[in-house]
Short mmCIF file of C-alpha atoms in Angstrom, two decimals:
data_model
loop_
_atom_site.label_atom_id
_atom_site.label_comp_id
_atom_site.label_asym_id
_atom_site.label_seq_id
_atom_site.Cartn_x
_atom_site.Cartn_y
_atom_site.Cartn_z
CA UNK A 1 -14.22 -23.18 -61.53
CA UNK A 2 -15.48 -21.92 -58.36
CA UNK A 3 -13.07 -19.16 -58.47
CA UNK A 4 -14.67 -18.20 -62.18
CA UNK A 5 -18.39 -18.24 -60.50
CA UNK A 6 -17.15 -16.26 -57.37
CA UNK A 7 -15.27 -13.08 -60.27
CA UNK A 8 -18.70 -13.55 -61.98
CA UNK A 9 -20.73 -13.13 -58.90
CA UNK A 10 -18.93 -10.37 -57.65
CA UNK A 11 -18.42 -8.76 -61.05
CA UNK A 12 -22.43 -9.09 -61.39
CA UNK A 13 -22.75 -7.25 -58.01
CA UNK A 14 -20.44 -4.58 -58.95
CA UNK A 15 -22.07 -4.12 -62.40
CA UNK A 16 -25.62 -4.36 -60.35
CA UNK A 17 -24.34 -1.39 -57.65
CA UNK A 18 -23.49 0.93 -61.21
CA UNK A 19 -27.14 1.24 -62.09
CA UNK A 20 -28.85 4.15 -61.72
CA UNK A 21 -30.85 2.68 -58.80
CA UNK A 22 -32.84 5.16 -57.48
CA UNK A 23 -34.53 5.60 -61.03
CA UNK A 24 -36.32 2.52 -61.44
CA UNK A 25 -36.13 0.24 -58.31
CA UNK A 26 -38.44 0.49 -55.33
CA UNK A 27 -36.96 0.96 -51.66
CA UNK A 28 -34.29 -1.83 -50.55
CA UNK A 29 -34.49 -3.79 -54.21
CA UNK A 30 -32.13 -5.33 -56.79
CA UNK A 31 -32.30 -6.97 -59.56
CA UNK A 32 -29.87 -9.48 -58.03
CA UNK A 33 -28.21 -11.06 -60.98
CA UNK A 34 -24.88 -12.19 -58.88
CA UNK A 35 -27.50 -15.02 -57.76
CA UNK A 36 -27.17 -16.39 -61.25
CA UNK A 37 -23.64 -17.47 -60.40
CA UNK A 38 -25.08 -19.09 -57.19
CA UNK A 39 -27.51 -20.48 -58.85
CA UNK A 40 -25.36 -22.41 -61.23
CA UNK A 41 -23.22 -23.42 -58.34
CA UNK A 42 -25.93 -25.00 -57.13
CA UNK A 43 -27.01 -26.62 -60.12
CA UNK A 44 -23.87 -28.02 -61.72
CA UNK A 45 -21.47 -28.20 -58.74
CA UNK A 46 -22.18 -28.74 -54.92
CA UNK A 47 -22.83 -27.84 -51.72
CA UNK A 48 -19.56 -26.51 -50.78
CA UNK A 49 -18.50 -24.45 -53.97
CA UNK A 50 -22.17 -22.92 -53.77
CA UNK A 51 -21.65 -21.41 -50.32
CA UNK A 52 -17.95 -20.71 -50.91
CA UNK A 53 -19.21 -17.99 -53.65
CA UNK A 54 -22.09 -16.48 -50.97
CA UNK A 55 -19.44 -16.09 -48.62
CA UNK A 56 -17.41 -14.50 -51.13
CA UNK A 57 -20.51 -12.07 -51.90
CA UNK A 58 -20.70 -10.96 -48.40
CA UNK A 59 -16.72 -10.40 -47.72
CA UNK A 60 -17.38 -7.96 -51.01
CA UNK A 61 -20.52 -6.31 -49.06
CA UNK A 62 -17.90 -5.94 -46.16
CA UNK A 63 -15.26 -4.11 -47.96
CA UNK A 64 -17.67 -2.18 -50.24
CA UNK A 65 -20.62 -1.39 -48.32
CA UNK A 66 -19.98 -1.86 -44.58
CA UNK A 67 -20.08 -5.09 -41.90
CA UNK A 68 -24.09 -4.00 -41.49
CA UNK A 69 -24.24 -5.02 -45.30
CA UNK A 70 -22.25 -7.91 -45.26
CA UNK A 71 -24.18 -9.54 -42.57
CA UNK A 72 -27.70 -8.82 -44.66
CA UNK A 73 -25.94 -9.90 -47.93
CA UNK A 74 -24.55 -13.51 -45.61
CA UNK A 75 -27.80 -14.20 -44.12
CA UNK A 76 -30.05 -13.19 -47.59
CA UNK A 77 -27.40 -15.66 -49.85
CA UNK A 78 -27.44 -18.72 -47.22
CA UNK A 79 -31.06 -18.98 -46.98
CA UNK A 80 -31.82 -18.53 -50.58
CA UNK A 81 -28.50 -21.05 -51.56
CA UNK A 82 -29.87 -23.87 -49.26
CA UNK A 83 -33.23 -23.44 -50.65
CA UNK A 84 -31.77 -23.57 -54.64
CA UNK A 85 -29.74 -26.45 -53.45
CA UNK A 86 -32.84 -28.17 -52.02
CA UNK A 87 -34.52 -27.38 -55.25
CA UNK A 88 -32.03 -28.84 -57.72
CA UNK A 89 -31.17 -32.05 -56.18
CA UNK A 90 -34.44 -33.15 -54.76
CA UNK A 91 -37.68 -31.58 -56.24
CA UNK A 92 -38.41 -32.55 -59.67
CA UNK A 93 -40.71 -30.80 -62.24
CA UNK A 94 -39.35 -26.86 -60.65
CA UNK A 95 -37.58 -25.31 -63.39
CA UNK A 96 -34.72 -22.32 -63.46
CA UNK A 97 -37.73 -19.36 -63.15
CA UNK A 98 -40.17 -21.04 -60.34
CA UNK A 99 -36.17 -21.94 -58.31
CA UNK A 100 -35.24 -18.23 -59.00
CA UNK A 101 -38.16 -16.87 -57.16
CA UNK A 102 -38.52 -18.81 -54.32
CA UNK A 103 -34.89 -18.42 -54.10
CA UNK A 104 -35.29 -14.60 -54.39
CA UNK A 105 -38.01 -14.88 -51.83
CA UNK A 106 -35.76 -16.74 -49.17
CA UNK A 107 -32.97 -14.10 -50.25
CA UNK A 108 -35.38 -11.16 -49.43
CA UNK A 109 -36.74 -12.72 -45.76
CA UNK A 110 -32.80 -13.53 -44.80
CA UNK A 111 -32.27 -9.80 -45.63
CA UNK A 112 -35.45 -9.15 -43.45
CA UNK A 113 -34.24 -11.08 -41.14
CA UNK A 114 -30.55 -10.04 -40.43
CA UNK A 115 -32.35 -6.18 -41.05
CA UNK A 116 -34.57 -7.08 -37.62
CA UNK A 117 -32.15 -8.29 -35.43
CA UNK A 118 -29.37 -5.46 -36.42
CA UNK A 119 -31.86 -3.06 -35.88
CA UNK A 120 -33.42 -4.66 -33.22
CA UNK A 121 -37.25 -3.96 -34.32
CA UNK A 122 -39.87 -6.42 -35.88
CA UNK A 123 -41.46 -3.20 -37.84
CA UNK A 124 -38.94 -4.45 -41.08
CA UNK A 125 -41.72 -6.27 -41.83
CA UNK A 126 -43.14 -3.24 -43.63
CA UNK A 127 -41.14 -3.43 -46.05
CA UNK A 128 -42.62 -7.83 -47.36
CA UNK A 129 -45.03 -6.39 -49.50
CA UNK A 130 -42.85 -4.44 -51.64
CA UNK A 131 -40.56 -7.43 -51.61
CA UNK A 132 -42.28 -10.85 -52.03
CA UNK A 133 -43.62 -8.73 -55.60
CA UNK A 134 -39.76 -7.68 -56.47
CA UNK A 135 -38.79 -11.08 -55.65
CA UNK A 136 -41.31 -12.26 -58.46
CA UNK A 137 -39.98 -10.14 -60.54
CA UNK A 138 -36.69 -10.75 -60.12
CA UNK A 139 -36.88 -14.28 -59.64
CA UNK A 140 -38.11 -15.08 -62.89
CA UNK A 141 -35.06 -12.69 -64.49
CA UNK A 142 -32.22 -14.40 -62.61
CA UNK A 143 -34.02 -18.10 -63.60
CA UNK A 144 -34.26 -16.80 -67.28
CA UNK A 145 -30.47 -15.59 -67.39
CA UNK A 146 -29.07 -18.69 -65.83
CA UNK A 147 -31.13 -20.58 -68.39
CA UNK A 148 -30.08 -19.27 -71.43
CA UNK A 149 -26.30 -18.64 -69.82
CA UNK A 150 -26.36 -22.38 -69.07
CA UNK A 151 -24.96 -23.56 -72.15
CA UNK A 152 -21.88 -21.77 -72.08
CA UNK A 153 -21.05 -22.48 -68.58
CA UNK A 154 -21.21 -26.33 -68.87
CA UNK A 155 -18.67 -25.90 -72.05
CA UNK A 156 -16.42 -24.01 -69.62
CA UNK A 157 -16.96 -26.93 -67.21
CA UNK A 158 -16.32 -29.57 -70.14
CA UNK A 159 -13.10 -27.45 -70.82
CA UNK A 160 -11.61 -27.69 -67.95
CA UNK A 161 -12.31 -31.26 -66.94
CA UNK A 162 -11.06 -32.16 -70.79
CA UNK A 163 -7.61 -30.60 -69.50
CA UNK A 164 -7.34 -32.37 -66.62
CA UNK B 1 -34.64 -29.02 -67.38
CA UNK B 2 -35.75 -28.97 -70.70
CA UNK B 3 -38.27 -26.14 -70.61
CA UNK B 4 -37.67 -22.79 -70.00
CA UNK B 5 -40.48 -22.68 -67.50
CA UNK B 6 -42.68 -25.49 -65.81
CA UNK B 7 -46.06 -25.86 -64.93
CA UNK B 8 -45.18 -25.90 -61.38
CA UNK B 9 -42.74 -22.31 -62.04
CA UNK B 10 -46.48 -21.33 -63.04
CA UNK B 11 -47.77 -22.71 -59.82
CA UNK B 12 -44.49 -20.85 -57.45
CA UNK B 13 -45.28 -17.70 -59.53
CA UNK B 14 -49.16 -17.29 -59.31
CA UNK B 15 -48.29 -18.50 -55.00
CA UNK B 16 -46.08 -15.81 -54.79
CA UNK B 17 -48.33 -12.96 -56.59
CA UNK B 18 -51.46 -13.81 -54.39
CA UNK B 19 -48.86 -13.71 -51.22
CA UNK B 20 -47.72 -10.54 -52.45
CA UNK B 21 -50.97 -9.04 -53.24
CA UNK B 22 -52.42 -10.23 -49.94
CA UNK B 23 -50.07 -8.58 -47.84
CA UNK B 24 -50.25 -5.43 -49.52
CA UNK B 25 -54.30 -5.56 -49.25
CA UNK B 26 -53.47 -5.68 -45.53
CA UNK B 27 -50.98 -3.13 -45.47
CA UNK B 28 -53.69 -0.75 -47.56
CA UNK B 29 -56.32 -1.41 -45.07
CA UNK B 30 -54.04 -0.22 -42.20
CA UNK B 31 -55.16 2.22 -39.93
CA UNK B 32 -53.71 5.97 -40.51
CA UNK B 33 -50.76 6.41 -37.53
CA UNK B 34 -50.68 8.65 -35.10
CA UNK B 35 -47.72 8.19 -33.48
CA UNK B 36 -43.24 8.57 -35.33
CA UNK B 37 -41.19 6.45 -33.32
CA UNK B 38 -37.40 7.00 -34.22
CA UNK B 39 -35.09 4.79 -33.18
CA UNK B 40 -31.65 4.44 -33.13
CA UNK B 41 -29.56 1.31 -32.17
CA UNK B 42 -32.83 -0.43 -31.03
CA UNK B 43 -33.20 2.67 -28.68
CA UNK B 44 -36.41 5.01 -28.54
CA UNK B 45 -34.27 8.55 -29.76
CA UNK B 46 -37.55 10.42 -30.11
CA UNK B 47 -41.20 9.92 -30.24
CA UNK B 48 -43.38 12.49 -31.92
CA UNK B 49 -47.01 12.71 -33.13
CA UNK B 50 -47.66 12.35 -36.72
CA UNK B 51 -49.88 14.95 -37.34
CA UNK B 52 -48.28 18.65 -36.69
CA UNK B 53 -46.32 21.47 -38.22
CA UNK B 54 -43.41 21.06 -40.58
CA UNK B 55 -40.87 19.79 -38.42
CA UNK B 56 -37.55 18.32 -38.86
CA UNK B 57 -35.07 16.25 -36.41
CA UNK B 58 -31.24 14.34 -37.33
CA UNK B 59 -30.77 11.40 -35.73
CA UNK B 60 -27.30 9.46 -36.32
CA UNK B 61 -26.94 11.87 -40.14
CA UNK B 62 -29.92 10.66 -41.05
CA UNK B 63 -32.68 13.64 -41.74
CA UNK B 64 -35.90 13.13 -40.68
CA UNK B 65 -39.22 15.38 -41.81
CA UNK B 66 -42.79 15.91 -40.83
CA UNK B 67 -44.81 18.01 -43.20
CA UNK B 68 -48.33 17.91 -44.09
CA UNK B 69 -49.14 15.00 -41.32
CA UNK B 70 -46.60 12.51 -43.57
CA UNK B 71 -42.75 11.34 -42.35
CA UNK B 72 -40.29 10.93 -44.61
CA UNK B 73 -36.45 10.53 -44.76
CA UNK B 74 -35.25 13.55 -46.44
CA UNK B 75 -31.46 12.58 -46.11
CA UNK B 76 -29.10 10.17 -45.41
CA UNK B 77 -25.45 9.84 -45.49
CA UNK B 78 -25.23 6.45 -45.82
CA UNK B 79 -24.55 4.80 -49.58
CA UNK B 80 -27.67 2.70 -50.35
CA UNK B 81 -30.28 5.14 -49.39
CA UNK B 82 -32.69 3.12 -48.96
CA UNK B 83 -34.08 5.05 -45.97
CA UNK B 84 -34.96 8.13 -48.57
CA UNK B 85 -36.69 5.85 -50.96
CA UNK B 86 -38.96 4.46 -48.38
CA UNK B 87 -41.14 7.57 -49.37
CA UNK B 88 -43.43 9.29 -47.33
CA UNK B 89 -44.96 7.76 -44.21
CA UNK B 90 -48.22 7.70 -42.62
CA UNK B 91 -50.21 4.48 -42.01
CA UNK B 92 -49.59 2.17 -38.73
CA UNK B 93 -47.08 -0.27 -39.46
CA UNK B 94 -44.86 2.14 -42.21
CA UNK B 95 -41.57 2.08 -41.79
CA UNK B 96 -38.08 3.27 -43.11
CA UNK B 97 -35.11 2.19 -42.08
CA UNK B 98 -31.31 3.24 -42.46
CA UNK B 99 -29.24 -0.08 -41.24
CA UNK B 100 -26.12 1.58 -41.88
CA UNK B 101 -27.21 4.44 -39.48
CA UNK B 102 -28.75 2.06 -37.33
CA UNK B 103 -31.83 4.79 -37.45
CA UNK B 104 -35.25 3.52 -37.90
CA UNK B 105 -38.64 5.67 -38.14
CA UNK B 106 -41.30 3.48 -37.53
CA UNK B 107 -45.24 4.89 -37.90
CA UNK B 108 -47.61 3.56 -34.79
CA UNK B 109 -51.04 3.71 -34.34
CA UNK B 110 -53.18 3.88 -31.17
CA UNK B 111 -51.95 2.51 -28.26
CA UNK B 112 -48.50 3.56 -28.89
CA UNK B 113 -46.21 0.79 -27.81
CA UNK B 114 -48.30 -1.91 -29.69
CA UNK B 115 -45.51 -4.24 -31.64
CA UNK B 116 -47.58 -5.61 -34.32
CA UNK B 117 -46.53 -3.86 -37.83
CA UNK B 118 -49.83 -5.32 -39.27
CA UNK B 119 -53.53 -4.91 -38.29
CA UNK B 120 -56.13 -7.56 -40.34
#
């Protein structure tokens, strides 16, 4: 099952990197639809499967996009997967959408983060603005995708524990 | 998780909107720069005021133009290019970056070493 989620995260990613990307999206952006896959992870299996597919997002940023990638992509997915985690198993009332952009959020100020220490300057920060609205944006995509995707993935999940 | 969206989604969302808005207030209140810093590898490359003639300098494959008192990454190598997209430059606290290239062209404003990205 994990193994499923990681092909779909990655294959997400990939489809994601196709876009025409200049047209539409502002400076350092992304839809960011492989963190459906996390996201479900996170809701419907646990701690270690969900960071078993982030790490398998960044060793795909290392081999397509470079090690200065894969560290933004490792310290973006670990920040937001703890704080979906968090979300699903111990705040109640915060649905897919309102988990999807503060997840997106966290995602973004990892990205920030790893960005500022690679390139050893605090001025990243010019960039939050743009960002924190994107994540927003986003956020409430990725939440609405895993939401109506959710049915099918828990059959797949009934499926295989059935032929067990 | 019955409902597509909760109240407190509603609550995240309209958070996240004022946080957004708010820090883009501040960033449209900035001061116009005066000073390009380029760096590369965390290193001052070149330092260069931001008002001047067309003028043009490649640090690290990454392109680098002044013209009509704005900076702007004309060209990268790199894949994402999310240094060129940055668009044009001018207020204190702008900033593009090319991690890839390890290049950064950050816009400062008087008192030229001054850290802070953000003036309230």
């Amino acid at each position: 099952m994990t193994a499923l989620l990681c092909a779909a995260a990655l294959a997400l990613s990939f489809a994601e990197s196709a876009l025409p990307s200049a047209a539409f999206m502002l400076p350092g952006s992304k839809p960011g639809l492989s963190n459906t896959a996390v996201m479900f992870a996170a809701l419907s299996l646990g701690w270690a499967q969900t960071f078993m597919i982030v790490a398998a997002k960044a060793v795909f940023a290392l081999i397509t996009r470079g090690a200065a990638a894969a560290l933004m992509s490792l310290c973006g997915g670990v920040l937001s997967a703890l704080c979906m985690l968090l979300l699903f198993k111990k705040a109640k009332g915060v649905g897919c959408i309102g988990t999807g952009v503060l997840s997106a959020l966290c995602h973004n100020a990892g990205q920030l983060a790893a960005a500022a220490a690679l390139m050893k300057s605090g001025a990243v920060a010019g960039y939050a603005p743009v960002l924190v609205l994107v994540s927003v944006v986003t956020g409430i995509v990725t939440g609405s995708v895993l939401k109506a995707a959710l049915p099918y993935f828990s059959k797949i999940i009934k499926a295989k524990e059935m032929e067990k | 998780m019955k409902k597509l969206i909760t109240s407190k989604d509603f609550i995240i969302i309209a958070a996240a909107l004022m946080l957004g808005a708010a820090l883009f207030l501040a960033r449209g209140f900035s001061s116009q720069g005066e000073t390009v810093v380029v760096k590369y590898n965390g290193e001052v490359e070149k330092t260069f005021p931001l008002n001047g003639e067309y003028y043009e300098i490649t640090v690290n494959s990454v392109v680098i133009r002044r013209e009509n008192n704005e900076v702007y990454v004309a060209d990268s190598d790199c894949e994402d290019k999310t240094c060129v997209r940055s668009g044009k430059l001018s207020k204190k606290g702008d900033a593009a970056f090319c991690v890839p290239n390890r290049v950064s062209v950050e816009i400062e404003g008087k008192g030229a070493n001054s850290p802070d990205a953000m003036t309230w």
